[in-house]
PDB file of C-alpha atoms and ligand atoms in Angstrom:
ATOM      1  CA  MET W   1      11.169  18.749   1.410  1.00 96.00           C
ATOM      2  CA  LEU W   2       9.915  16.247   0.112  1.00 98.00           C
ATOM      3  CA  GLU W   3      10.151  15.673  -3.680  1.00 98.00           C
ATOM      4  CA  LEU W   4       9.149  12.004  -5.425  1.00 98.00           C
ATOM      5  CA  ASN W   5       9.542  12.113  -9.341  1.00 97.00           C
ATOM      6  CA  LYS W   6       8.492  10.026 -11.406  1.00 98.00           C
ATOM      7  CA  VAL W   7       8.936   6.303  -8.635  1.00 97.00           C
ATOM      8  CA  GLU W   8       7.768   2.755  -9.917  1.00 97.00           C
ATOM      9  CA  THR W   9       7.084   0.286  -7.801  1.00 97.00           C
ATOM     10  CA  PHE W  10       6.519  -3.407  -7.938  1.00 97.00           C
ATOM     11  CA  TYR W  11       5.237  -5.856  -5.340  1.00 96.00           C
ATOM     12  CA  GLY W  12       7.090  -8.974  -7.793  1.00 94.00           C
ATOM     13  CA  THR W  13       6.810  -9.338 -10.939  1.00 95.00           C
ATOM     14  CA  ILE W  14       3.382  -6.985  -9.814  1.00 96.00           C
ATOM     15  CA  GLN W  15       3.411  -3.030 -10.620  1.00 97.00           C
ATOM     16  CA  ALA W  16       2.071  -0.393  -8.075  1.00 97.00           C
ATOM     17  CA  LEU W  17       3.571   2.177  -8.724  1.00 98.00           C
ATOM     18  CA  PHE W  18       3.311   3.459 -12.287  1.00 98.00           C
ATOM     19  CA  GLY W  19       5.621   7.494 -12.088  1.00 97.00           C
ATOM     20  CA  MET W  20       4.118   8.196  -9.195  1.00 98.00           C
ATOM     21  CA  SER W  21       4.985  11.899  -8.665  1.00 98.00           C
ATOM     22  CA  LEU W  22       5.013  14.417  -4.967  1.00 97.00           C
ATOM     23  CA  ARG W  23       5.790  17.703  -3.325  1.00 97.00           C
ATOM     24  CA  CYS W  24       5.959  18.279   0.393  1.00 98.00           C
ATOM     25  CA  GLU W  25       6.772  21.799   0.523  1.00 97.00           C
ATOM     26  CA  GLN W  26       8.618  22.913   4.256  1.00 97.00           C
ATOM     27  CA  GLY W  27       5.987  23.416   6.976  1.00 97.00           C
ATOM     28  CA  GLN W  28       3.265  22.319   4.778  1.00 97.00           C
ATOM     29  CA  VAL W  29       0.813  19.635   5.833  1.00 98.00           C
ATOM     30  CA  THR W  30       0.434  17.953   1.962  1.00 98.00           C
ATOM     31  CA  THR W  31      -2.433  15.143   1.870  1.00 97.00           C
ATOM     32  CA  LEU W  32      -2.295  11.367  -0.418  1.00 97.00           C
ATOM     33  CA  ILE W  33      -5.703  10.635  -1.027  1.00 96.00           C
ATOM     34  CA  GLY W  34      -7.454   7.353  -3.351  1.00 95.00           C
ATOM     35  CA  ARG W  35      -9.703   5.041  -3.219  1.00 94.00           C
ATOM     36  CA  ASN W  36      -8.676   1.453  -1.879  1.00 93.00           C
ATOM     37  CA  GLY W  37      -6.064   0.287  -3.740  1.00 94.00           C
ATOM     38  CA  MET W  38      -4.972   2.769  -5.197  1.00 96.00           C
ATOM     39  CA  GLY W  39      -1.168   2.714  -4.192  1.00 97.00           C
ATOM     40  CA  LYS W  40      -0.880   5.369  -0.622  1.00 97.00           C
ATOM     41  CA  THR W  41       0.470   2.643   1.109  1.00 97.00           C
ATOM     42  CA  THR W  42       2.996   1.848  -0.922  1.00 97.00           C
ATOM     43  CA  THR W  43       3.843   5.089  -1.995  1.00 98.00           C
ATOM     44  CA  VAL W  44       4.356   4.987   1.965  1.00 97.00           C
ATOM     45  CA  SER W  45       6.593   1.750   2.155  1.00 97.00           C
ATOM     46  CA  THR W  46       8.862   4.071  -0.786  1.00 97.00           C
ATOM     47  CA  ILE W  47       9.845   6.707   0.795  1.00 97.00           C
ATOM     48  CA  ILE W  48      10.328   5.522   4.000  1.00 96.00           C
ATOM     49  CA  GLY W  49      12.140   2.896   1.998  1.00 95.00           C
ATOM     50  CA  THR W  50      11.031  -0.459   3.553  1.00 95.00           C
ATOM     51  CA  LEU W  51       9.751  -1.444  -0.545  1.00 95.00           C
ATOM     52  CA  ALA W  52      12.561  -0.535  -2.803  1.00 93.00           C
ATOM     53  CA  SER W  53      11.931   1.470  -6.316  1.00 95.00           C
ATOM     54  CA  ARG W  54      12.690   0.441  -9.466  1.00 94.00           C
ATOM     55  CA  GLY W  55      12.959   3.441 -11.030  1.00 95.00           C
ATOM     56  CA  GLY W  56      11.960   6.999 -10.573  1.00 96.00           C
ATOM     57  CA  GLU W  57      13.840   9.434  -7.814  1.00 97.00           C
ATOM     58  CA  ILE W  58      12.836  10.186  -4.258  1.00 97.00           C
ATOM     59  CA  ARG W  59      14.777  13.647  -2.655  1.00 97.00           C
ATOM     60  CA  PHE W  60      14.267  14.379   1.108  1.00 97.00           C
ATOM     61  CA  ASP W  61      15.545  18.589   2.074  1.00 94.00           C
ATOM     62  CA  GLY W  62      17.475  17.650  -1.553  1.00 92.00           C
ATOM     63  CA  GLU W  63      19.116  14.486  -0.631  1.00 94.00           C
ATOM     64  CA  VAL W  64      18.468  11.461  -3.276  1.00 95.00           C
ATOM     65  CA  VAL W  65      17.282   8.928  -0.394  1.00 95.00           C
ATOM     66  CA  THR W  66      16.052   6.304  -3.172  1.00 94.00           C
ATOM     67  CA  GLY W  67      17.415   3.133  -2.459  1.00 90.00           C
ATOM     68  CA  LYS W  68      18.618   3.816   1.354  1.00 94.00           C
ATOM     69  CA  PRO W  69      17.418   1.203   3.880  1.00 94.00           C
ATOM     70  CA  ALA W  70      14.486   2.286   5.956  1.00 94.00           C
ATOM     71  CA  TYR W  71      16.830   2.870   9.154  1.00 94.00           C
ATOM     72  CA  GLU W  72      18.940   5.772   7.598  1.00 94.00           C
ATOM     73  CA  VAL W  73      15.651   6.765   6.304  1.00 95.00           C
ATOM     74  CA  ALA W  74      13.994   7.291   9.743  1.00 94.00           C
ATOM     75  CA  GLN W  75      18.024   8.605  10.783  1.00 94.00           C
ATOM     76  CA  LEU W  76      17.427  11.630   7.831  1.00 95.00           C
ATOM     77  CA  GLY W  77      14.347  12.692  10.222  1.00 96.00           C
ATOM     78  CA  ILE W  78      11.274  11.222   8.483  1.00 96.00           C
ATOM     79  CA  GLY W  79       9.100  10.456  11.230  1.00 95.00           C
ATOM     80  CA  LEU W  80       5.753   7.268  10.284  1.00 95.00           C
ATOM     81  CA  VAL W  81       2.205   6.836  12.443  1.00 96.00           C
ATOM     82  CA  PRO W  82       2.238   3.833  10.270  1.00 93.00           C
ATOM     83  CA  GLU W  83      -1.626   2.333   8.866  1.00 90.00           C
ATOM     84  CA  GLY W  84      -2.921   0.656  11.870  1.00 85.00           C
ATOM     85  CA  ARG W  85      -0.860   1.797  14.073  1.00 89.00           C
ATOM     86  CA  GLN W  86       1.483  -0.912  14.926  1.00 92.00           C
ATOM     87  CA  ILE W  87       2.418  -0.217  18.862  1.00 93.00           C
ATOM     88  CA  PHE W  88       4.091  -3.117  20.841  1.00 93.00           C
ATOM     89  CA  PRO W  89       0.946  -4.956  21.884  1.00 94.00           C
ATOM     90  CA  ASN W  90       2.998  -6.304  24.680  1.00 95.00           C
ATOM     91  CA  LEU W  91       5.072  -3.168  25.979  1.00 96.00           C
ATOM     92  CA  SER W  92       3.611   0.034  28.346  1.00 97.00           C
ATOM     93  CA  VAL W  93       2.715   3.315  26.879  1.00 97.00           C
ATOM     94  CA  ARG W  94       6.242   4.781  28.283  1.00 97.00           C
ATOM     95  CA  GLU W  95       8.539   1.714  26.911  1.00 97.00           C
ATOM     96  CA  ASN W  96       6.375   2.495  23.672  1.00 97.00           C
ATOM     97  CA  LEU W  97       7.328   5.938  23.675  1.00 97.00           C
ATOM     98  CA  ILE W  98      11.156   5.661  24.829  1.00 96.00           C
ATOM     99  CA  ALA W  99      11.589   2.562  23.041  1.00 93.00           C
ATOM    100  CA  THR W 100      12.753   4.089  20.131  1.00 89.00           C
ATOM    101  CA  ALA W 101      13.471   7.874  21.415  1.00 93.00           C
ATOM    102  CA  ALA W 102      15.927  10.145  18.879  1.00 92.00           C
ATOM    103  CA  ASN W 103      16.732  13.293  18.468  1.00 94.00           C
ATOM    104  CA  TYR W 104      16.977  13.521  14.356  1.00 91.00           C
ATOM    105  CA  SER W 105      15.821  16.538  13.760  1.00 91.00           C
ATOM    106  CA  GLY W 106      18.563  17.592  16.164  1.00 91.00           C
ATOM    107  CA  SER W 107      16.221  20.006  17.300  1.00 91.00           C
ATOM    108  CA  SER W 108      17.574  22.247  20.079  1.00 92.00           C
ATOM    109  CA  ASP W 109      13.858  21.842  22.073  1.00 93.00           C
ATOM    110  CA  PRO W 110      13.552  18.398  21.488  1.00 95.00           C
ATOM    111  CA  TRP W 111       9.713  16.314  21.937  1.00 97.00           C
ATOM    112  CA  THR W 112      10.805  14.170  25.511  1.00 96.00           C
ATOM    113  CA  LEU W 113       8.112  11.495  27.052  1.00 97.00           C
ATOM    114  CA  ASP W 114       7.105  15.047  29.237  1.00 97.00           C
ATOM    115  CA  LYS W 115       6.356  17.023  25.690  1.00 97.00           C
ATOM    116  CA  VAL W 116       4.323  13.921  24.507  1.00 97.00           C
ATOM    117  CA  LEU W 117       2.191  13.563  27.668  1.00 97.00           C
ATOM    118  CA  GLU W 118       1.504  17.260  28.180  1.00 97.00           C
ATOM    119  CA  PHE W 119       0.684  16.936  24.771  1.00 97.00           C
ATOM    120  CA  PHE W 120      -1.324  14.059  24.776  1.00 97.00           C
ATOM    121  CA  PRO W 121      -3.191  14.088  28.392  1.00 96.00           C
ATOM    122  CA  ARG W 122      -5.028  10.720  27.872  1.00 95.00           C
ATOM    123  CA  LEU W 123      -1.479   8.795  27.439  1.00 96.00           C
ATOM    124  CA  HIS W 124       0.029  10.127  30.360  1.00 96.00           C
ATOM    125  CA  GLU W 125      -3.734   8.577  32.767  1.00 95.00           C
ATOM    126  CA  ARG W 126      -2.557   5.697  30.657  1.00 96.00           C
ATOM    127  CA  LEU W 127       0.926   5.113  31.238  1.00 96.00           C
ATOM    128  CA  ASP W 128       1.619   1.945  32.431  1.00 96.00           C
ATOM    129  CA  ASN W 129      -1.138   0.071  30.684  1.00 96.00           C
ATOM    130  CA  GLN W 130       0.156  -2.287  27.933  1.00 96.00           C
ATOM    131  CA  GLY W 131      -0.213  -1.232  24.496  1.00 94.00           C
ATOM    132  CA  ASN W 132      -3.433  -3.630  24.261  1.00 93.00           C
ATOM    133  CA  GLN W 133      -5.006  -2.191  26.952  1.00 94.00           C
ATOM    134  CA  LEU W 134      -5.437   1.073  24.867  1.00 95.00           C
ATOM    135  CA  SER W 135      -8.926   2.508  23.322  1.00 94.00           C
ATOM    136  CA  GLY W 136      -8.690   2.880  18.519  1.00 94.00           C
ATOM    137  CA  GLY W 137      -8.501   6.351  20.234  1.00 95.00           C
ATOM    138  CA  GLU W 138      -5.576   6.369  22.092  1.00 96.00           C
ATOM    139  CA  GLN W 139      -3.624   3.746  20.184  1.00 96.00           C
ATOM    140  CA  GLN W 140      -3.321   6.038  17.691  1.00 96.00           C
ATOM    141  CA  MET W 141      -1.963   9.289  19.827  1.00 96.00           C
ATOM    142  CA  LEU W 142       0.581   6.463  21.177  1.00 97.00           C
ATOM    143  CA  ALA W 143       1.540   6.369  17.569  1.00 97.00           C
ATOM    144  CA  ILE W 144       1.879   9.350  16.954  1.00 97.00           C
ATOM    145  CA  GLY W 145       3.518  10.393  20.360  1.00 97.00           C
ATOM    146  CA  ARG W 146       6.022   7.561  19.309  1.00 97.00           C
ATOM    147  CA  ALA W 147       7.043   9.129  15.823  1.00 97.00           C
ATOM    148  CA  LEU W 148       6.944  12.327  17.617  1.00 97.00           C
ATOM    149  CA  MET W 149       9.828  11.143  20.033  1.00 97.00           C
ATOM    150  CA  LEU W 150      11.950  10.564  16.930  1.00 96.00           C
ATOM    151  CA  ASN W 151      11.595  14.195  16.611  1.00 97.00           C
ATOM    152  CA  PRO W 152      11.224  13.613  12.640  1.00 97.00           C
ATOM    153  CA  ARG W 153      11.443  17.013  10.208  1.00 96.00           C
ATOM    154  CA  LEU W 154       8.788  15.170   8.638  1.00 97.00           C
ATOM    155  CA  LEU W 155       5.998  13.392  10.156  1.00 98.00           C
ATOM    156  CA  ILE W 156       3.705  11.414   7.737  1.00 98.00           C
ATOM    157  CA  LEU W 157       0.744   8.990   8.908  1.00 97.00           C
ATOM    158  CA  ASP W 158      -0.451   6.628   7.323  1.00 96.00           C
ATOM    159  CA  GLU W 159      -4.808   6.555   7.855  1.00 93.00           C
ATOM    160  CA  ALA W 160      -4.675   9.430   9.927  1.00 90.00           C
ATOM    161  CA  THR W 161      -7.950   8.712  11.906  1.00 94.00           C
ATOM    162  CA  GLU W 162      -9.482   5.174   9.908  1.00 92.00           C
ATOM    163  CA  GLY W 163     -12.261   3.609  12.389  1.00 92.00           C
ATOM    164  CA  LEU W 164     -11.738   6.472  14.951  1.00 94.00           C
ATOM    165  CA  ALA W 165     -15.163   7.948  16.479  1.00 94.00           C
ATOM    166  CA  PRO W 166     -16.379  11.079  15.672  1.00 94.00           C
ATOM    167  CA  LEU W 167     -14.732  13.199  18.851  1.00 94.00           C
ATOM    168  CA  ILE W 168     -11.740  11.774  18.878  1.00 94.00           C
ATOM    169  CA  ARG W 169     -11.096  12.266  14.855  1.00 95.00           C
ATOM    170  CA  GLN W 170     -11.536  15.816  16.311  1.00 96.00           C
ATOM    171  CA  GLU W 171      -8.839  16.095  18.500  1.00 95.00           C
ATOM    172  CA  ILE W 172      -6.341  14.035  16.325  1.00 96.00           C
ATOM    173  CA  TRP W 173      -7.077  17.291  14.145  1.00 97.00           C
ATOM    174  CA  ARG W 174      -6.170  19.395  16.378  1.00 97.00           C
ATOM    175  CA  ARG W 175      -3.095  18.085  17.197  1.00 97.00           C
ATOM    176  CA  LEU W 176      -2.216  17.881  13.659  1.00 97.00           C
ATOM    177  CA  GLU W 177      -2.829  21.692  12.991  1.00 97.00           C
ATOM    178  CA  GLN W 178      -0.878  22.107  16.058  1.00 97.00           C
ATOM    179  CA  LEU W 179       1.855  19.994  15.335  1.00 97.00           C
ATOM    180  CA  LYS W 180       1.518  21.900  11.892  1.00 97.00           C
ATOM    181  CA  GLU W 181       1.278  25.881  13.682  1.00 96.00           C
ATOM    182  CA  SER W 182       4.866  24.172  15.088  1.00 95.00           C
ATOM    183  CA  GLY W 183       6.775  24.199  12.138  1.00 95.00           C
ATOM    184  CA  LEU W 184       6.910  20.631  11.312  1.00 96.00           C
ATOM    185  CA  THR W 185       5.923  18.926   7.572  1.00 97.00           C
ATOM    186  CA  ILE W 186       3.279  16.769   7.204  1.00 98.00           C
ATOM    187  CA  LEU W 187       2.228  13.786   4.763  1.00 98.00           C
ATOM    188  CA  LEU W 188      -1.152  12.785   5.414  1.00 97.00           C
ATOM    189  CA  ILE W 189      -3.408  10.159   4.191  1.00 96.00           C
ATOM    190  CA  ASP W 190      -7.141  10.156   5.054  1.00 94.00           C
ATOM    191  CA  LYS W 191     -10.096   9.337   3.964  1.00 91.00           C
ATOM    192  CA  ASN W 192     -12.550  11.866   5.524  1.00 92.00           C
ATOM    193  CA  ILE W 193     -11.963  14.842   3.009  1.00 91.00           C
ATOM    194  CA  ASP W 194     -14.063  17.267   4.592  1.00 90.00           C
ATOM    195  CA  GLU W 195     -11.863  16.858   7.738  1.00 93.00           C
ATOM    196  CA  MET W 196      -8.827  17.191   6.903  1.00 93.00           C
ATOM    197  CA  ALA W 197      -9.283  20.511   4.168  1.00 94.00           C
ATOM    198  CA  PRO W 198      -9.347  23.174   6.282  1.00 95.00           C
ATOM    199  CA  ILE W 199      -5.524  22.191   7.540  1.00 96.00           C
ATOM    200  CA  ALA W 200      -4.322  21.160   4.448  1.00 97.00           C
ATOM    201  CA  ASP W 201      -2.335  23.201   1.839  1.00 97.00           C
ATOM    202  CA  ARG W 202      -1.665  20.866  -0.844  1.00 97.00           C
ATOM    203  CA  HIS W 203      -4.060  17.464  -1.956  1.00 97.00           C
ATOM    204  CA  PHE W 204      -2.281  14.934  -4.258  1.00 97.00           C
ATOM    205  CA  ILE W 205      -4.961  12.220  -5.730  1.00 96.00           C
ATOM    206  CA  ILE W 206      -3.848   9.097  -6.746  1.00 97.00           C
ATOM    207  CA  GLU W 207      -5.002   6.868  -9.119  1.00 96.00           C
ATOM    208  CA  LYS W 208      -3.799   3.306 -10.628  1.00 96.00           C
ATOM    209  CA  GLY W 209      -0.550   4.235  -8.631  1.00 97.00           C
ATOM    210  CA  GLN W 210       0.082   8.064 -10.214  1.00 97.00           C
ATOM    211  CA  VAL W 211      -1.429  10.979  -9.901  1.00 97.00           C
ATOM    212  CA  ALA W 212      -5.069  12.166 -11.005  1.00 95.00           C
ATOM    213  CA  TRP W 213      -5.241  15.538  -9.808  1.00 96.00           C
ATOM    214  CA  GLU W 214      -3.029  18.225  -7.727  1.00 96.00           C
ATOM    215  CA  GLY W 215      -4.814  21.121  -5.823  1.00 96.00           C
ATOM    216  CA  ASP W 216      -5.584  23.148  -3.072  1.00 95.00           C
ATOM    217  CA  SER W 217      -8.124  22.486  -0.591  1.00 94.00           C
ATOM    218  CA  ASP W 218     -10.606  24.718  -2.188  1.00 93.00           C
ATOM    219  CA  GLY W 219     -10.310  22.972  -5.502  1.00 92.00           C
ATOM    220  CA  LEU W 220     -10.547  19.977  -4.089  1.00 92.00           C
ATOM    221  CA  THR W 221     -13.759  20.057  -1.500  1.00 90.00           C
ATOM    222  CA  GLY W 222     -15.793  22.718  -4.370  1.00 88.00           C
ATOM    223  CA  ASP W 223     -15.517  20.136  -7.320  1.00 88.00           C
ATOM    224  CA  ALA W 224     -17.910  17.528  -6.744  1.00 88.00           C
ATOM    225  CA  GLU W 225     -17.437  15.279  -9.883  1.00 90.00           C
ATOM    226  CA  LEU W 226     -13.651  15.668  -8.907  1.00 90.00           C
ATOM    227  CA  LYS W 227     -13.990  13.365  -5.634  1.00 89.00           C
ATOM    228  CA  ALA W 228     -17.043  10.898  -7.026  1.00 89.00           C
ATOM    229  CA  ARG W 229     -14.792   9.755 -10.237  1.00 87.00           C
ATOM    230  CA  TYR W 230     -11.726   9.849  -8.092  1.00 86.00           C
ATOM    231  CA  LEU W 231     -12.955   9.770  -4.395  1.00 86.00           C
ATOM    232  CA  GLY W 232     -16.334   7.972  -5.149  1.00 83.00           C
ATOM    233  CA  ILE W 233     -17.669  10.147  -2.339  1.00 75.00           C
TER     234      ILE W 233
HETATM  235  P1  ATP L   1      -5.620   0.806   0.616  1.00 73.63           P
HETATM  236  O1  ATP L   1      -6.768   2.426   1.187  1.00 73.63           O
HETATM  237  O2  ATP L   1      -6.411  -0.150   0.927  1.00 73.63           O
HETATM  238  O3  ATP L   1      -4.764   0.915   1.787  1.00 73.63           O
HETATM  239  P2  ATP L   1      -3.450   1.910  -0.810  1.00 73.63           P
HETATM  240  O4  ATP L   1      -3.870   3.290  -1.746  1.00 73.63           O
HETATM  241  O5  ATP L   1      -2.389   2.098   0.424  1.00 73.63           O
HETATM  242  O6  ATP L   1      -4.714   1.283  -0.338  1.00 73.63           O
HETATM  243  P3  ATP L   1      -1.774   0.038  -1.513  1.00 73.63           P
HETATM  244  O7  ATP L   1      -2.008  -1.105  -1.126  1.00 73.63           O
HETATM  245  O8  ATP L   1      -0.607   0.654  -1.610  1.00 73.63           O
HETATM  246  O9  ATP L   1      -3.902   0.573  -1.564  1.00 73.63           O
HETATM  247  O10 ATP L   1      -2.163  -0.910  -2.869  1.00 73.63           O
HETATM  248  C1  ATP L   1      -1.817  -0.232  -4.400  1.00 73.63           C
HETATM  249  C2  ATP L   1      -2.175  -1.792  -5.345  1.00 73.63           C
HETATM  250  O11 ATP L   1      -0.495  -2.523  -4.974  1.00 73.63           O
HETATM  251  C3  ATP L   1      -2.851  -2.461  -5.362  1.00 73.63           C
HETATM  252  O12 ATP L   1      -3.167  -2.739  -6.081  1.00 73.63           O
HETATM  253  C4  ATP L   1      -2.680  -3.927  -4.317  1.00 73.63           C
HETATM  254  O13 ATP L   1      -3.201  -4.955  -4.708  1.00 73.63           O
HETATM  255  C5  ATP L   1      -1.051  -4.186  -4.501  1.00 73.63           C
HETATM  256  N1  ATP L   1      -0.458  -4.388  -2.724  1.00 73.63           N
HETATM  257  C6  ATP L   1      -0.334  -3.795  -2.311  1.00 73.63           C
HETATM  258  N2  ATP L   1       0.304  -4.880  -1.331  1.00 73.63           N
HETATM  259  C7  ATP L   1       0.706  -6.125  -1.992  1.00 73.63           C
HETATM  260  C8  ATP L   1       1.405  -6.908  -1.592  1.00 73.63           C
HETATM  261  N3  ATP L   1       2.560  -7.739  -0.737  1.00 73.63           N
HETATM  262  N4  ATP L   1       1.810  -7.543  -2.619  1.00 73.63           N
HETATM  263  C9  ATP L   1       1.412  -7.813  -4.255  1.00 73.63           C
HETATM  264  N5  ATP L   1       0.298  -6.333  -4.032  1.00 73.63           N
HETATM  265  C10 ATP L   1       0.211  -5.586  -3.401  1.00 73.63           C
END
């Protein structure tokens, strides 16, 4: 569904991606993992079109999206749960959810406000609270709910559970598993390798702006040397 082929991205004269290649197969959970500063967020920004690449190609569902503006990429059906959640602090939960809603996948059974509230009952209880009154876990549920309200075909989560307590993390993993079961394609960035491995199909380790290793969950979790070398764990 998504394919990056030798993508090169710069911040001014500083190169951050050096021939980055990655694939997300339809209906699968793919992870992008690596230590801080290796290029995960840069990869996400390049996919969604907020950073322009200077080389290589990105295809989404067969269509070349390299160079397209971010709003066009979103309309093709790529939804983002950004690092730091970025919810609107002065809007209520309800307003956050409906502000950007759309049916970009053209689904016959789209995500609606009611459906998102059923999926995250906690948000139902907080419907009239402002974004800045929510806990970190509630903010992340809201960020996921807001992305679902776009009815994406591919959902990207940049740091899916960063800073969240173990119980909340478990809830997020359960929900992501349900989304996978519903057929949604997911690209997941997170540091909790062992927690996300059970729901993931394929992993890409990024090291200095390029892929250093690619494999399945067994290959990743069972290889202590690999984890120590590239992930520092
Ligand atoms: P983290 O887990 O810390 O978010 P990351 O893997 O997402 O790390 P990126 O944020 O993509 O890494 O950063 C990749 C490289 O690009 C780093 O060397 C970083 O210093 C550099 N970089 C990121 N943002 C900028 C920027 N706005 N200007 C210049 N260099 C940047």
